[in-house]
Short mmCIF file of C-alpha atoms and ligand atoms in Angstrom, two decimals:
data_model
loop_
_atom_site.label_atom_id
_atom_site.label_comp_id
_atom_site.label_asym_id
_atom_site.label_seq_id
_atom_site.Cartn_x
_atom_site.Cartn_y
_atom_site.Cartn_z
CA UNK A 70 -0.17 -0.43 0.20
CA UNK A 71 1.42 3.72 -0.79
CA UNK A 72 2.29 5.65 1.73
CA UNK A 73 -0.46 8.05 3.21
CA UNK A 74 0.81 11.74 2.49
CA UNK A 75 -0.17 14.05 5.33
CA UNK A 76 0.29 18.04 5.11
CA UNK A 77 0.92 19.91 8.09
CA UNK A 78 0.14 23.45 7.91
CA UNK A 79 2.15 24.89 11.61
CA UNK A 80 4.34 27.91 12.25
CA UNK A 81 5.56 26.52 15.57
CA UNK A 82 8.79 25.02 15.29
CA UNK A 83 8.91 22.69 18.61
CA UNK A 84 5.11 21.54 17.47
CA UNK A 85 6.39 21.02 13.53
CA UNK A 86 9.50 19.04 15.17
CA UNK A 87 7.53 16.98 17.32
CA UNK A 88 5.01 16.08 14.30
CA UNK A 89 7.42 15.39 11.56
CA UNK A 90 9.39 12.86 13.91
CA UNK A 91 6.73 11.19 15.47
CA UNK A 92 4.48 10.99 11.94
CA UNK A 93 7.58 10.04 10.08
CA UNK A 94 8.05 6.82 12.18
CA UNK A 95 4.74 5.99 11.56
CA UNK A 96 5.25 5.76 7.98
CA UNK A 97 3.52 8.79 6.87
CA UNK A 98 5.07 11.14 4.39
CA UNK A 99 4.95 14.66 6.02
CA UNK A 100 4.97 17.90 4.10
CA UNK A 101 5.63 20.86 6.29
CA UNK A 102 4.40 24.21 5.82
CA UNK A 103 4.22 27.76 7.93
CA UNK A 104 1.63 29.60 7.01
CA UNK A 105 -1.96 29.20 5.79
CA UNK A 106 -1.52 30.42 2.11
CA UNK A 107 1.22 28.07 1.65
CA UNK A 108 -1.13 25.33 3.20
CA UNK A 109 -3.81 26.08 0.33
CA UNK A 110 -1.39 25.90 -2.12
CA UNK A 111 0.46 22.80 -1.10
CA UNK A 112 -3.11 20.70 -0.86
CA UNK A 113 -4.35 22.02 -3.98
CA UNK A 114 -1.65 21.17 -5.65
CA UNK A 115 -0.71 17.87 -3.97
CA UNK A 116 -4.03 16.68 -2.80
CA UNK A 117 -2.59 14.85 0.29
CA UNK A 118 -4.62 12.28 2.29
CA UNK A 119 -5.08 14.26 5.48
CA UNK A 120 -4.22 17.75 6.47
CA UNK A 121 -3.30 18.73 10.13
CA UNK A 122 -3.95 22.27 10.33
CA UNK A 123 -2.89 24.82 13.06
CA UNK A 124 -5.60 27.28 13.59
CA UNK A 125 -3.49 30.05 14.98
CA UNK A 126 -1.20 31.02 12.14
CA UNK A 127 0.20 34.44 10.86
CA UNK A 128 -1.39 35.76 8.13
CA UNK A 129 -4.66 33.83 6.81
CA UNK A 130 -5.57 31.87 10.14
CA UNK A 131 -6.71 27.97 10.14
CA UNK A 132 -10.44 28.42 10.04
CA UNK A 133 -10.10 30.71 7.09
CA UNK A 134 -8.20 27.81 5.39
CA UNK A 135 -10.37 24.99 6.43
CA UNK A 136 -13.53 27.03 4.97
CA UNK A 137 -11.79 27.51 1.75
CA UNK A 138 -10.54 23.27 1.78
CA UNK A 139 -14.22 22.75 2.29
CA UNK A 140 -15.70 24.90 -0.14
CA UNK A 141 -13.20 23.61 -2.97
CA UNK A 142 -15.07 20.66 -4.71
CA UNK A 143 -11.25 19.66 -5.59
CA UNK A 144 -9.90 19.67 -1.86
CA UNK A 145 -13.27 18.92 0.14
CA UNK A 146 -13.09 15.50 0.60
CA UNK A 147 -9.58 15.69 2.25
CA UNK A 148 -9.77 15.21 6.05
CA UNK A 149 -8.96 18.15 8.37
CA UNK A 150 -7.58 17.45 11.70
CA UNK A 151 -6.86 20.83 13.64
CA UNK A 152 -4.66 21.47 16.26
CA UNK A 153 -6.10 23.92 18.79
CA UNK A 154 -4.83 25.84 22.01
CA UNK A 155 -6.91 24.67 25.32
CA UNK A 156 -9.88 27.07 25.87
CA UNK A 157 -10.66 27.19 22.09
CA UNK A 158 -13.80 25.64 22.23
CA UNK A 159 -15.60 28.10 19.94
CA UNK A 160 -12.95 28.13 17.21
CA UNK A 161 -13.40 24.23 17.67
CA UNK A 162 -17.21 24.49 17.00
CA UNK A 163 -16.97 26.78 14.29
CA UNK A 164 -14.12 24.31 12.64
CA UNK A 165 -16.41 21.42 13.08
CA UNK A 166 -18.91 23.40 11.48
CA UNK A 167 -16.72 24.40 8.51
CA UNK A 168 -16.28 20.65 7.46
CA UNK A 169 -12.82 19.74 9.89
CA UNK A 170 -13.23 16.17 10.85
CA UNK A 171 -10.97 16.26 14.02
CA UNK A 172 -9.29 18.26 16.42
CA UNK A 173 -6.63 17.61 19.18
CA UNK A 174 -5.78 19.91 21.68
CA UNK A 175 -2.24 21.54 22.51
CA UNK A 176 -0.30 20.21 24.65
CA UNK A 177 -0.85 16.72 22.87
CA UNK A 178 1.23 13.37 22.81
CA UNK A 179 2.95 11.87 20.06
CA UNK A 180 0.94 8.59 20.52
CA UNK A 181 -2.52 10.68 20.71
CA UNK A 182 -1.76 12.45 17.56
CA UNK A 183 -0.84 9.16 15.91
CA UNK A 184 -4.02 7.47 16.90
CA UNK A 185 -6.19 10.41 16.10
CA UNK A 186 -4.92 10.30 12.39
CA UNK A 187 -5.37 6.47 12.00
CA UNK A 188 -8.97 6.68 13.27
CA UNK A 189 -9.53 9.85 11.06
CA UNK A 190 -7.83 8.25 7.85
CA UNK A 191 -9.56 4.90 8.87
CA UNK A 192 -13.31 6.37 9.50
CA UNK A 193 -12.74 8.16 6.09
CA UNK A 194 -11.99 5.07 4.04
CA UNK A 195 -15.05 3.22 5.18
CA UNK A 196 -17.71 6.69 5.27
CA UNK A 197 -20.91 5.38 4.17
CA UNK A 198 -23.53 8.30 5.09
CA UNK A 199 -26.29 6.96 3.67
CA UNK A 200 -25.89 3.50 5.34
CA UNK A 201 -29.23 2.05 6.33
CA UNK A 202 -27.48 -0.97 7.96
CA UNK A 203 -28.07 -2.29 11.74
CA UNK A 204 -25.98 -0.91 14.31
CA UNK A 205 -24.95 -2.73 16.93
CA UNK A 206 -22.75 -1.72 19.61
CA UNK A 207 -23.21 -3.64 23.36
CA UNK A 208 -26.29 -3.92 24.53
CA UNK A 209 -27.70 -1.27 21.91
CA UNK A 210 -29.30 -2.12 18.44
CA UNK A 211 -30.37 0.53 16.30
CA UNK A 212 -32.24 -1.18 12.96
CA UNK A 213 -33.15 2.11 10.68
CA UNK A 214 -35.03 0.23 8.17
CA UNK A 215 -37.35 -1.27 10.76
CA UNK A 216 -37.51 1.71 12.54
CA UNK A 217 -36.72 0.14 15.84
CA UNK A 218 -34.13 0.81 18.83
CA UNK A 219 -33.72 -2.34 21.56
CA UNK A 220 -31.38 -2.76 24.20
CA UNK A 221 -30.82 -6.04 25.84
CA UNK A 222 -33.03 -7.46 23.25
CA UNK A 223 -35.92 -5.13 24.81
CA UNK A 224 -37.74 -2.55 22.91
CA UNK A 225 -37.27 1.21 23.34
CA UNK A 226 -40.00 3.83 22.39
CA UNK A 227 -38.50 6.75 20.81
CA UNK A 228 -40.03 9.53 19.07
CA UNK A 229 -39.26 10.51 15.94
CA UNK A 230 -36.79 13.00 16.54
CA UNK A 231 -34.82 10.90 19.26
CA UNK A 232 -34.77 8.36 16.66
CA UNK A 233 -33.30 10.34 14.05
CA UNK A 234 -30.60 12.14 16.66
CA UNK A 235 -29.46 8.54 17.77
CA UNK A 236 -29.32 7.29 14.59
CA UNK A 237 -27.17 9.82 13.19
CA UNK A 238 -25.10 9.78 16.09
CA UNK A 239 -24.61 6.05 15.57
CA UNK A 240 -23.43 5.47 12.55
CA UNK A 241 -20.46 7.77 12.81
CA UNK A 242 -18.62 6.42 15.75
CA UNK A 243 -15.87 8.64 16.92
CA UNK A 244 -17.26 11.76 15.16
CA UNK A 245 -18.14 14.72 16.92
CA UNK A 246 -20.97 16.86 16.42
CA UNK A 247 -21.97 20.58 17.23
CA UNK A 248 -25.39 21.06 18.25
CA UNK A 249 -25.50 22.85 14.94
CA UNK A 250 -24.92 20.11 12.67
CA UNK A 251 -27.10 18.17 14.57
CA UNK A 252 -29.87 20.34 14.44
CA UNK A 253 -29.40 20.34 10.67
CA UNK A 254 -29.47 16.98 10.62
CA UNK A 255 -32.37 15.77 12.43
CA UNK A 256 -34.47 19.23 11.40
CA UNK A 257 -37.60 17.57 9.65
CA UNK A 258 -40.21 19.46 7.58
CA UNK A 259 -42.38 18.58 10.67
CA UNK A 260 -39.60 19.08 13.68
CA UNK A 261 -38.76 22.61 14.47
CA UNK A 262 -35.31 21.43 16.26
CA UNK A 263 -32.92 24.58 18.11
CA UNK A 264 -29.71 24.14 19.40
CA UNK A 265 -31.21 23.97 22.92
CA UNK A 266 -33.56 21.51 22.32
CA UNK A 267 -30.58 19.23 21.16
CA UNK A 268 -30.01 19.45 24.76
CA UNK A 269 -32.96 18.36 25.97
CA UNK A 270 -33.56 15.64 23.39
CA UNK A 271 -30.68 14.01 24.26
CA UNK A 272 -31.55 14.36 28.17
CA UNK A 273 -34.81 12.30 26.90
CA UNK A 274 -32.97 10.02 24.70
CA UNK A 275 -30.63 9.07 27.22
CA UNK A 276 -33.09 8.41 29.86
CA UNK A 277 -34.62 5.71 27.66
CA UNK A 278 -31.76 4.19 26.57
CA UNK A 279 -31.33 3.33 30.29
CA UNK A 280 -28.05 1.08 30.89
CA UNK A 281 -26.96 2.09 26.96
CA UNK A 282 -27.02 5.52 28.11
CA UNK A 283 -23.18 6.40 28.11
CA UNK A 284 -22.95 5.57 24.51
CA UNK A 285 -23.71 9.00 23.98
CA UNK A 286 -21.04 11.19 25.31
CA UNK A 287 -21.20 14.78 25.96
CA UNK A 288 -17.90 17.02 24.72
CA UNK A 289 -17.94 19.67 26.61
CA UNK A 290 -18.26 23.40 25.31
CA UNK A 291 -18.41 21.50 21.79
CA UNK A 292 -21.17 19.21 21.33
CA UNK A 293 -21.75 15.31 21.35
CA UNK A 294 -20.23 11.89 20.10
CA UNK A 295 -21.54 8.39 20.28
CA UNK A 296 -18.37 6.43 21.56
CA UNK A 297 -16.09 4.39 19.19
CA1 LIG B 65 0.57 28.27 15.47
#
């Protein structure tokens, strides 16, 4: 198999070195650039398998780079993992809504970095958003075609919105979704869903899921994720 090519957009030397050394050790081919402008140029020219994107860059910032990558049909399929400083939850939310695929908070360990990139690459390879197949994880079973949810083989009675919410999260385990992304995904012609009501729906959903409630994880300040 060809080596995966990773474009790293980062201006801090320490982090450049850490990332370069550890990703090379994992067998990735690394291209390192220091500004958003160079990052865009390189992504468009070389179409890497993944972009690691620092958000705090001189000149064009990371969110702008992400927006441009995800708006360009030539580059929008390339997964983006954001590097963010602690306490930048609002930037993470914006980045995810622009289409970034994951984020890593600095400081991070090389092991975490390598594991996250591997996961994103693997997810991207098996992504089937319109998938209607049965999802089973632990005691929980979600059958989208028959519109049935069971916990320990006992049926769980969900509202239409709760069902859509659960199925949306469960078919992409490991992905973090912001409240706005969830609203966009589960909103139907007959449902008024707001960001605040997502939290309320989640409380109800978790209560009904009982012993399987912890399959849905709250990511503080950012959103929700179905456990991998
Ligand atoms: Ca930086």
